[in-house]
Amino acid sequence: MRFSTLAAACAAVLIGAATAATAPTAAAEPYSSCRFHFMPAGEPYMHEPVSVITGGFADCRATDTPEQFMVLVTLHYRLNGQWVQRAAEQSDQIPNPRTNIATYARCEDGAWMGVADIWERLPGEPHETHNTWRTPPVIIDC
């Protein structure tokens, strides 16, 4: 009795494993070769006397230069519980080896956050990839 129960359990596991091994796989996500680095300290900062700045640089793997590229850096301010975009800068310059970009807005006391979005398409790829990076919110007193 014990052997037949064990044999049935093993058969069920093996059938399940065979079914899983032959199941179709999901389509792979497009490969992304570029990334964004916030500088100088990875968060927005105040520039005397009245500006808040966020920025940094985009770089890509040297072996995977994109055919199309765009980076958008935005600066957001927390107002009445919502993040409101206060400034934006974009570039379609393909990093070689990097693309520097920054944006700024008039300083207001409160929470600020930088956001960078990169869209890219590698040669031979039919679809573009999109990635977003965010700084942690930082409180700035003007």
Tab-separated table of C-alpha atoms in Angstrom:
chain	number	residue	atom	x	y	z
A	1	MET	CA	0.000	0.000	0.000
A	2	ARG	CA	2.717	2.409	0.984
A	3	PHE	CA	4.720	1.601	-2.185
A	4	SER	CA	1.745	2.191	-4.509
A	5	THR	CA	1.026	5.569	-2.868
A	6	LEU	CA	4.670	6.571	-3.230
A	7	ALA	CA	4.743	5.385	-6.856
A	8	ALA	CA	1.580	7.355	-7.662
A	9	ALA	CA	3.020	10.494	-6.051
A	10	CYS	CA	6.281	10.146	-8.017
A	11	ALA	CA	4.357	9.621	-11.258
A	12	ALA	CA	2.300	12.758	-10.613
A	13	VAL	CA	5.467	14.791	-9.999
A	14	LEU	CA	7.155	13.437	-13.130
A	15	ILE	CA	4.085	14.105	-15.304
A	16	GLY	CA	3.859	17.631	-13.894
A	17	ALA	CA	7.558	18.229	-14.570
A	18	ALA	CA	7.252	16.932	-18.140
A	19	THR	CA	4.235	19.174	-18.749
A	20	ALA	CA	6.075	22.195	-17.339
A	21	ALA	CA	9.123	21.439	-19.471
A	22	THR	CA	7.052	21.383	-22.667
A	23	ALA	CA	4.851	24.387	-21.834
A	24	PRO	CA	5.359	27.402	-24.094
A	25	THR	CA	7.576	30.139	-22.683
A	26	ALA	CA	6.586	33.779	-22.415
A	27	ALA	CA	8.102	36.249	-24.858
A	28	ALA	CA	11.360	37.686	-23.586
A	29	GLU	CA	11.489	41.332	-22.589
A	30	PRO	CA	13.497	43.504	-24.982
A	31	TYR	CA	17.106	43.909	-23.872
A	32	SER	CA	18.118	47.314	-22.474
A	33	SER	CA	21.714	48.489	-22.817
A	34	CYS	CA	21.499	52.013	-21.320
A	35	ARG	CA	21.065	53.303	-17.773
A	36	PHE	CA	20.924	56.628	-15.912
A	37	HIS	CA	23.062	57.841	-12.995
A	38	PHE	CA	21.902	60.806	-10.892
A	39	MET	CA	24.759	63.086	-9.859
A	40	PRO	CA	26.365	64.484	-7.784
A	41	ALA	CA	24.824	62.700	-4.788
A	42	GLY	CA	21.936	60.853	-6.416
A	43	GLU	CA	19.292	63.396	-5.403
A	44	PRO	CA	18.061	66.909	-6.261
A	45	TYR	CA	20.020	69.718	-4.632
A	46	MET	CA	19.723	73.462	-4.086
A	47	HIS	CA	21.925	75.811	-6.077
A	48	GLU	CA	22.203	79.182	-4.343
A	49	PRO	CA	20.244	81.299	-4.234
A	50	VAL	CA	16.966	80.120	-5.759
A	51	SER	CA	17.203	76.951	-7.900
A	52	VAL	CA	16.713	73.230	-7.342
A	53	ILE	CA	18.670	71.065	-9.783
A	54	THR	CA	18.518	67.406	-10.721
A	55	GLY	CA	20.595	65.685	-13.360
A	56	GLY	CA	23.291	63.213	-14.161
A	57	PHE	CA	24.364	61.139	-17.121
A	58	ALA	CA	23.179	58.298	-19.317
A	59	ASP	CA	25.575	55.650	-20.531
A	60	CYS	CA	25.235	52.488	-22.615
A	61	ARG	CA	27.238	49.286	-22.888
A	62	ALA	CA	29.979	49.826	-25.453
A	63	THR	CA	29.046	46.607	-27.237
A	64	ASP	CA	25.352	47.543	-27.561
A	65	THR	CA	25.024	51.068	-28.964
A	66	PRO	CA	21.339	51.863	-29.510
A	67	GLU	CA	20.041	52.805	-32.938
A	68	GLN	CA	17.498	55.193	-31.398
A	69	PHE	CA	17.777	56.845	-27.989
A	70	MET	CA	16.025	59.471	-25.893
A	71	VAL	CA	16.515	60.519	-22.276
A	72	LEU	CA	14.053	62.730	-20.394
A	73	VAL	CA	14.969	64.165	-16.980
A	74	THR	CA	12.176	65.740	-14.951
A	75	LEU	CA	12.128	67.518	-11.594
A	76	HIS	CA	9.062	66.996	-9.386
A	77	TYR	CA	7.813	68.949	-6.351
A	78	ARG	CA	5.387	67.581	-3.739
A	79	LEU	CA	2.347	69.887	-3.636
A	80	ASN	CA	-0.841	69.084	-1.692
A	81	GLY	CA	0.061	65.382	-1.523
A	82	GLN	CA	0.784	65.044	-5.260
A	83	TRP	CA	4.049	65.038	-7.239
A	84	VAL	CA	3.927	67.939	-9.707
A	85	GLN	CA	6.442	68.236	-12.553
A	86	ARG	CA	8.276	71.561	-12.305
A	87	ALA	CA	10.961	71.188	-14.994
A	88	ALA	CA	12.026	68.898	-17.835
A	89	GLU	CA	14.941	68.472	-20.224
A	90	GLN	CA	15.365	65.868	-22.958
A	91	SER	CA	18.079	64.730	-25.330
A	92	ASP	CA	18.242	62.287	-28.213
A	93	GLN	CA	22.051	62.319	-28.287
A	94	ILE	CA	23.219	58.694	-28.211
A	95	PRO	CA	25.724	58.314	-25.335
A	96	ASN	CA	29.311	58.029	-26.573
A	97	PRO	CA	30.465	57.253	-23.912
A	98	ARG	CA	27.861	59.273	-21.950
A	99	THR	CA	25.260	62.009	-22.293
A	100	ASN	CA	25.126	64.629	-19.523
A	101	ILE	CA	21.758	66.225	-18.813
A	102	ALA	CA	20.179	68.336	-16.054
A	103	THR	CA	17.140	70.472	-15.382
A	104	TYR	CA	16.228	73.039	-12.747
A	105	ALA	CA	13.296	74.929	-11.236
A	106	ARG	CA	12.785	77.848	-8.875
A	107	CYS	CA	13.273	76.689	-5.284
A	108	GLU	CA	10.311	76.178	-2.964
A	109	ASP	CA	10.555	74.729	0.534
A	110	GLY	CA	9.488	71.086	0.560
A	111	ALA	CA	10.024	67.668	-1.013
A	112	TRP	CA	11.708	67.269	-4.416
A	113	MET	CA	12.379	64.211	-6.584
A	114	GLY	CA	14.275	63.659	-9.834
A	115	VAL	CA	13.032	61.225	-12.489
A	116	ALA	CA	14.891	59.981	-15.572
A	117	ASP	CA	13.268	58.026	-18.394
A	118	ILE	CA	15.233	56.363	-21.192
A	119	TRP	CA	13.738	54.997	-24.404
A	120	GLU	CA	16.056	53.049	-26.700
A	121	ARG	CA	15.958	50.656	-29.625
A	122	LEU	CA	18.880	48.410	-30.433
A	123	PRO	CA	19.840	47.562	-34.033
A	124	GLY	CA	17.775	44.662	-35.338
A	125	GLU	CA	15.193	44.920	-32.541
A	126	PRO	CA	11.596	45.642	-33.573
A	127	HIS	CA	10.575	47.204	-30.242
A	128	GLU	CA	12.010	49.929	-28.050
A	129	THR	CA	12.639	49.529	-24.340
A	130	HIS	CA	11.693	52.057	-21.670
A	131	ASN	CA	13.184	52.314	-18.189
A	132	THR	CA	12.619	54.805	-15.364
A	133	TRP	CA	14.926	55.821	-12.508
A	134	ARG	CA	13.828	57.933	-9.519
A	135	THR	CA	15.786	59.662	-6.798
A	136	PRO	CA	14.563	59.307	-3.259
A	137	PRO	CA	12.515	62.347	-2.218
A	138	VAL	CA	14.618	64.987	-0.496
A	139	ILE	CA	13.446	67.913	1.663
A	140	ILE	CA	14.967	71.226	0.581
A	141	ASP	CA	14.712	74.488	2.546
A	142	CYS	CA	15.339	77.442	0.251
